Short mmCIF file of C-alpha atoms and ligand atoms in Angstrom, two decimals:
data_model
loop_
_atom_site.label_atom_id
_atom_site.label_comp_id
_atom_site.label_asym_id
_atom_site.label_seq_id
_atom_site.Cartn_x
_atom_site.Cartn_y
_atom_site.Cartn_z
CA UNK A 1 -1.16 11.35 46.77
CA UNK A 2 -2.40 13.73 44.20
CA UNK A 3 -5.24 11.80 42.44
CA UNK A 4 -4.86 14.30 39.57
CA UNK A 5 -1.13 13.09 38.55
CA UNK A 6 -2.11 9.51 39.51
CA UNK A 7 -5.05 9.68 37.01
CA UNK A 8 -2.64 9.21 34.13
CA UNK A 9 -0.58 6.28 35.62
CA UNK A 10 0.10 3.22 32.96
CA UNK A 11 1.49 -0.18 34.13
CA UNK A 12 2.57 -2.47 32.26
CA UNK A 13 2.36 -5.93 33.55
CA UNK A 14 4.15 -8.93 32.29
CA UNK A 15 4.40 -12.54 33.71
CA UNK A 16 7.44 -14.30 32.55
CA UNK A 17 5.29 -17.65 32.30
CA UNK A 18 3.51 -18.81 29.09
CA UNK A 19 1.91 -21.48 30.71
CA UNK A 20 -1.75 -21.81 30.38
CA UNK A 21 -2.68 -22.41 34.41
CA UNK A 22 0.63 -19.56 35.16
CA UNK A 23 0.21 -18.61 38.72
CA UNK A 24 2.53 -15.70 37.93
CA UNK A 25 -0.16 -14.80 34.73
CA UNK A 26 -3.09 -15.07 37.96
CA UNK A 27 -0.75 -12.56 39.97
CA UNK A 28 -1.11 -9.56 37.26
CA UNK A 29 -4.24 -10.63 36.47
CA UNK A 30 -5.31 -10.02 40.11
CA UNK A 31 -2.84 -7.00 40.33
CA UNK A 32 -4.98 -5.62 37.30
CA UNK A 33 -8.75 -6.16 38.90
CA UNK A 34 -7.00 -4.64 42.62
CA UNK A 35 -6.01 -1.13 41.01
CA UNK A 36 -7.64 1.45 41.83
CA UNK A 37 -9.75 3.77 39.04
CA UNK A 38 -6.94 6.02 38.81
CA UNK A 39 -4.02 3.20 37.54
CA UNK A 40 -4.68 1.28 34.30
CA UNK A 41 -2.89 -1.73 34.68
CA UNK A 42 -2.34 -3.61 31.00
CA UNK A 43 -1.20 -7.34 30.72
CA UNK A 44 1.39 -7.69 28.00
CA UNK A 45 0.65 -10.68 26.12
CA UNK A 46 2.98 -10.96 23.43
CA UNK A 47 6.03 -12.86 25.22
CA UNK A 48 5.71 -15.53 23.15
CA UNK A 49 5.43 -13.77 19.84
CA UNK A 50 9.05 -11.78 20.29
CA UNK A 51 11.84 -13.54 17.88
CA UNK A 52 15.00 -14.54 19.64
CA UNK A 53 16.86 -11.93 20.48
CA UNK A 54 19.81 -11.05 17.77
CA UNK A 55 21.76 -8.32 17.74
CA UNK A 56 22.25 -8.37 13.70
CA UNK A 57 18.16 -7.41 13.78
CA UNK A 58 18.42 -4.78 15.97
CA UNK A 59 20.01 -1.22 16.25
CA UNK A 60 20.68 1.05 13.05
CA UNK A 61 19.78 -0.15 9.55
CA UNK A 62 17.96 -3.02 10.72
CA UNK A 63 14.24 -3.21 9.95
CA UNK A 64 12.57 -2.94 13.61
CA UNK A 65 10.25 -6.32 13.92
CA UNK A 66 6.53 -5.69 14.18
CA UNK A 67 6.45 -7.77 17.38
CA UNK A 68 9.51 -6.07 18.75
CA UNK A 69 8.18 -2.71 18.17
CA UNK A 70 4.87 -3.32 19.64
CA UNK A 71 6.71 -4.72 22.73
CA UNK A 72 8.87 -1.52 22.78
CA UNK A 73 5.76 1.13 22.26
CA UNK A 74 3.92 -0.89 25.00
CA UNK A 75 7.23 -0.36 27.39
CA UNK A 76 7.26 3.35 26.13
CA UNK A 77 3.78 4.37 26.88
CA UNK A 78 4.08 2.74 30.32
CA UNK A 79 5.00 4.78 33.34
CA UNK A 80 5.68 1.72 35.53
CA UNK A 81 6.33 -1.77 35.06
CA UNK A 82 5.38 -4.87 36.79
CA UNK A 83 7.03 -8.49 36.29
CA UNK A 84 6.22 -11.45 37.82
CA UNK A 85 8.13 -14.44 37.12
CA UNK A 86 8.79 -18.25 37.72
CA UNK A 87 12.08 -19.47 38.35
CA UNK A 88 13.68 -21.94 35.84
CA UNK A 89 16.56 -23.93 37.02
CA UNK A 90 17.73 -21.18 39.14
CA UNK A 91 17.37 -18.60 36.75
CA UNK A 92 14.91 -16.29 34.93
CA UNK A 93 13.00 -18.07 32.13
CA UNK A 94 14.26 -17.72 28.58
CA UNK A 95 11.34 -15.84 27.00
CA UNK A 96 11.47 -13.28 29.92
CA UNK A 97 15.30 -12.92 29.20
CA UNK A 98 14.76 -12.83 25.49
CA UNK A 99 11.98 -9.75 25.85
CA UNK A 100 14.53 -7.99 28.03
CA UNK A 101 17.38 -8.18 25.65
CA UNK A 102 15.27 -6.69 22.99
CA UNK A 103 15.25 -3.48 24.96
CA UNK A 104 18.58 -3.23 25.93
CA UNK A 105 20.12 -1.27 23.14
CA UNK A 106 16.77 0.75 22.72
CA UNK A 107 16.57 1.79 26.16
CA UNK A 108 12.69 1.67 27.09
CA UNK A 109 13.30 0.18 30.43
CA UNK A 110 16.01 3.22 31.09
CA UNK A 111 14.99 5.20 34.48
CA UNK A 112 11.67 3.44 34.50
CA UNK A 113 10.34 2.16 37.96
CA UNK A 114 9.91 -1.69 38.10
CA UNK A 115 8.13 -3.68 40.48
CA UNK A 116 9.33 -7.82 40.69
CA UNK A 117 6.96 -10.05 42.37
CA UNK A 118 6.36 -13.42 41.75
CA UNK A 119 4.03 -16.41 43.15
CA UNK A 120 6.44 -18.58 45.02
CA UNK A 121 8.97 -17.13 47.70
CA UNK A 122 11.39 -20.12 46.37
CA UNK A 123 12.11 -18.23 43.34
CA UNK A 124 15.11 -15.81 45.06
CA UNK A 125 17.74 -16.91 42.58
CA UNK A 126 15.60 -15.75 39.52
CA UNK A 127 14.37 -12.55 41.32
CA UNK A 128 18.28 -11.79 41.90
CA UNK A 129 18.96 -12.17 38.62
CA UNK A 130 16.11 -10.14 37.22
CA UNK A 131 17.25 -7.52 39.48
CA UNK A 132 20.54 -7.38 38.47
CA UNK A 133 19.58 -7.13 34.78
CA UNK A 134 17.12 -4.65 35.22
CA UNK A 135 19.70 -2.77 37.33
CA UNK A 136 22.58 -2.95 34.82
CA UNK A 137 19.70 -1.87 31.96
CA UNK A 138 19.29 1.42 34.36
CA UNK A 139 15.92 0.45 35.30
CA UNK A 140 14.59 1.70 38.98
CA UNK A 141 13.95 -1.63 40.57
CA UNK A 142 11.47 -0.41 43.34
CA UNK A 143 12.21 -1.89 46.76
CA UNK A 144 8.71 -1.72 48.24
CA UNK A 145 6.97 -2.68 45.17
CA UNK A 146 8.52 -6.05 45.05
CA UNK A 147 7.46 -9.07 46.94
CA UNK A 148 6.86 -12.41 46.89
CA UNK A 149 3.45 -13.48 47.00
CA UNK A 150 3.27 -17.47 48.40
CA UNK A 151 0.67 -19.97 48.17
CA UNK A 152 -0.74 -18.05 45.53
CA UNK A 153 -0.84 -21.27 43.15
CA UNK A 154 -3.86 -22.69 44.92
CA UNK A 155 -5.76 -19.29 44.13
CA UNK A 156 -7.43 -18.28 41.05
CA UNK A 157 -7.72 -14.40 40.48
CA UNK A 158 -11.09 -14.32 42.17
CA UNK A 159 -9.43 -15.99 45.27
CA UNK A 160 -6.74 -13.81 45.14
CA UNK A 161 -8.89 -10.35 45.41
CA UNK A 162 -10.71 -11.70 47.98
CA UNK A 163 -7.93 -13.02 50.07
CA UNK A 164 -7.43 -9.92 52.21
CA UNK A 165 -3.83 -10.36 53.44
CA UNK A 166 -2.76 -10.79 49.87
CA UNK A 167 -4.98 -8.51 48.08
CA UNK A 168 -3.29 -5.87 50.69
CA UNK A 169 0.40 -6.63 49.77
CA UNK A 170 -0.41 -6.41 46.18
CA UNK A 171 -2.09 -3.30 46.40
CA UNK A 172 0.90 -1.73 48.55
CA UNK A 173 3.24 -2.92 45.88
CA UNK A 174 1.17 -1.21 43.37
CA UNK A 175 0.92 1.91 44.98
CA UNK A 176 5.01 1.81 45.73
CA UNK A 177 5.26 1.39 41.97
CA UNK A 178 2.77 4.24 41.45
CA UNK A 179 4.73 6.87 43.88
CA UNK A 180 7.83 5.60 41.93
CA UNK A 181 6.42 6.55 38.80
CA UNK A 182 5.08 10.12 39.69
CA UNK A 183 8.16 10.99 41.80
CA UNK A 184 11.07 12.50 40.20
CA UNK A 185 14.39 10.88 41.54
CA UNK A 186 16.89 13.15 42.87
CA UNK A 187 14.39 15.73 44.33
C1 LIG B 201 11.53 -26.53 33.87
C2 LIG B 201 11.12 -26.12 35.43
C3 LIG B 201 12.23 -25.57 36.30
C4 LIG B 201 12.13 -25.05 37.46
N1 LIG B 201 12.79 -24.39 38.52
C5 LIG B 201 12.38 -24.38 39.27
C6 LIG B 201 13.77 -23.83 40.46
O1 LIG B 201 15.20 -23.16 40.09
N2 LIG B 201 13.39 -22.93 41.54
C7 LIG B 201 12.04 -22.91 42.02
O2 LIG B 201 11.93 -22.60 42.87
N3 LIG B 201 10.92 -23.12 40.82
C8 LIG B 201 11.13 -24.11 39.96
N4 LIG B 201 10.24 -24.61 39.29
C9 LIG B 201 8.95 -24.21 39.78
C10 LIG B 201 8.61 -23.38 39.24
O3 LIG B 201 9.12 -22.16 39.15
C11 LIG B 201 6.84 -22.69 39.79
O4 LIG B 201 6.25 -24.18 39.45
C12 LIG B 201 6.47 -21.75 39.05
O5 LIG B 201 5.53 -21.38 40.26
C13 LIG B 201 5.80 -21.75 37.76
O6 LIG B 201 5.02 -20.71 37.60
P1 LIG B 201 3.79 -20.40 36.87
O7 LIG B 201 2.82 -21.01 37.62
O8 LIG B 201 3.69 -18.78 36.53
O9 LIG B 201 4.18 -21.22 35.27
C14 LIG B 201 10.79 -25.21 37.80
C15 LIG B 201 9.51 -25.70 36.87
C16 LIG B 201 9.58 -25.89 35.61
C17 LIG B 201 9.03 -26.53 34.91
#
């Protein structure tokens, strides 16, 4: 891959869990550590600060709320997005779905490559639901960047980075996401 083009690749990573010791947050932190120098992975930490989505506060004539504006700006300035989410009651955690609802109308995810990882191979219903929501929002879910990483709950960031097989899988997923970001679809 062309390093010059990769150098500017920015990935916004979002964990769908607010839990202090979240395995999904640990996973995105590990991806940030594993990223090559040519890829900047920043972690979005504002999920808990987003207000509940209300269409009355969205769109023309309404003042953009600061937390929403910041989230949209973070998405806009990213070339790709990496989501790592737990499953709650067979669905997507409300805080993550709420965040996505804020950008349905504004369109920051349209055409954006998205990788869908998670810290549990059991979270398949939430994964499928997230993939469906992102697809209907016209995001590009990248299959090779979408992997479950089992048994990660017992590991901290250092442990994940040191685990050759998990680190290799995460590097490969990130590489697929970056490739999707620099390739123009349809060419
Ligand atoms: C309220 C609640 C509901 C859950 N529902 C499910 C579920 O339906 N399916 C599942 O696989 N795990 C479920 N879990 C387990 C979490 O998805 C799992 O513990 C996950 O690893 C938590 O992610 P975190 O460590 O990033 O917070 C649930 C956990 C909680 C707290």
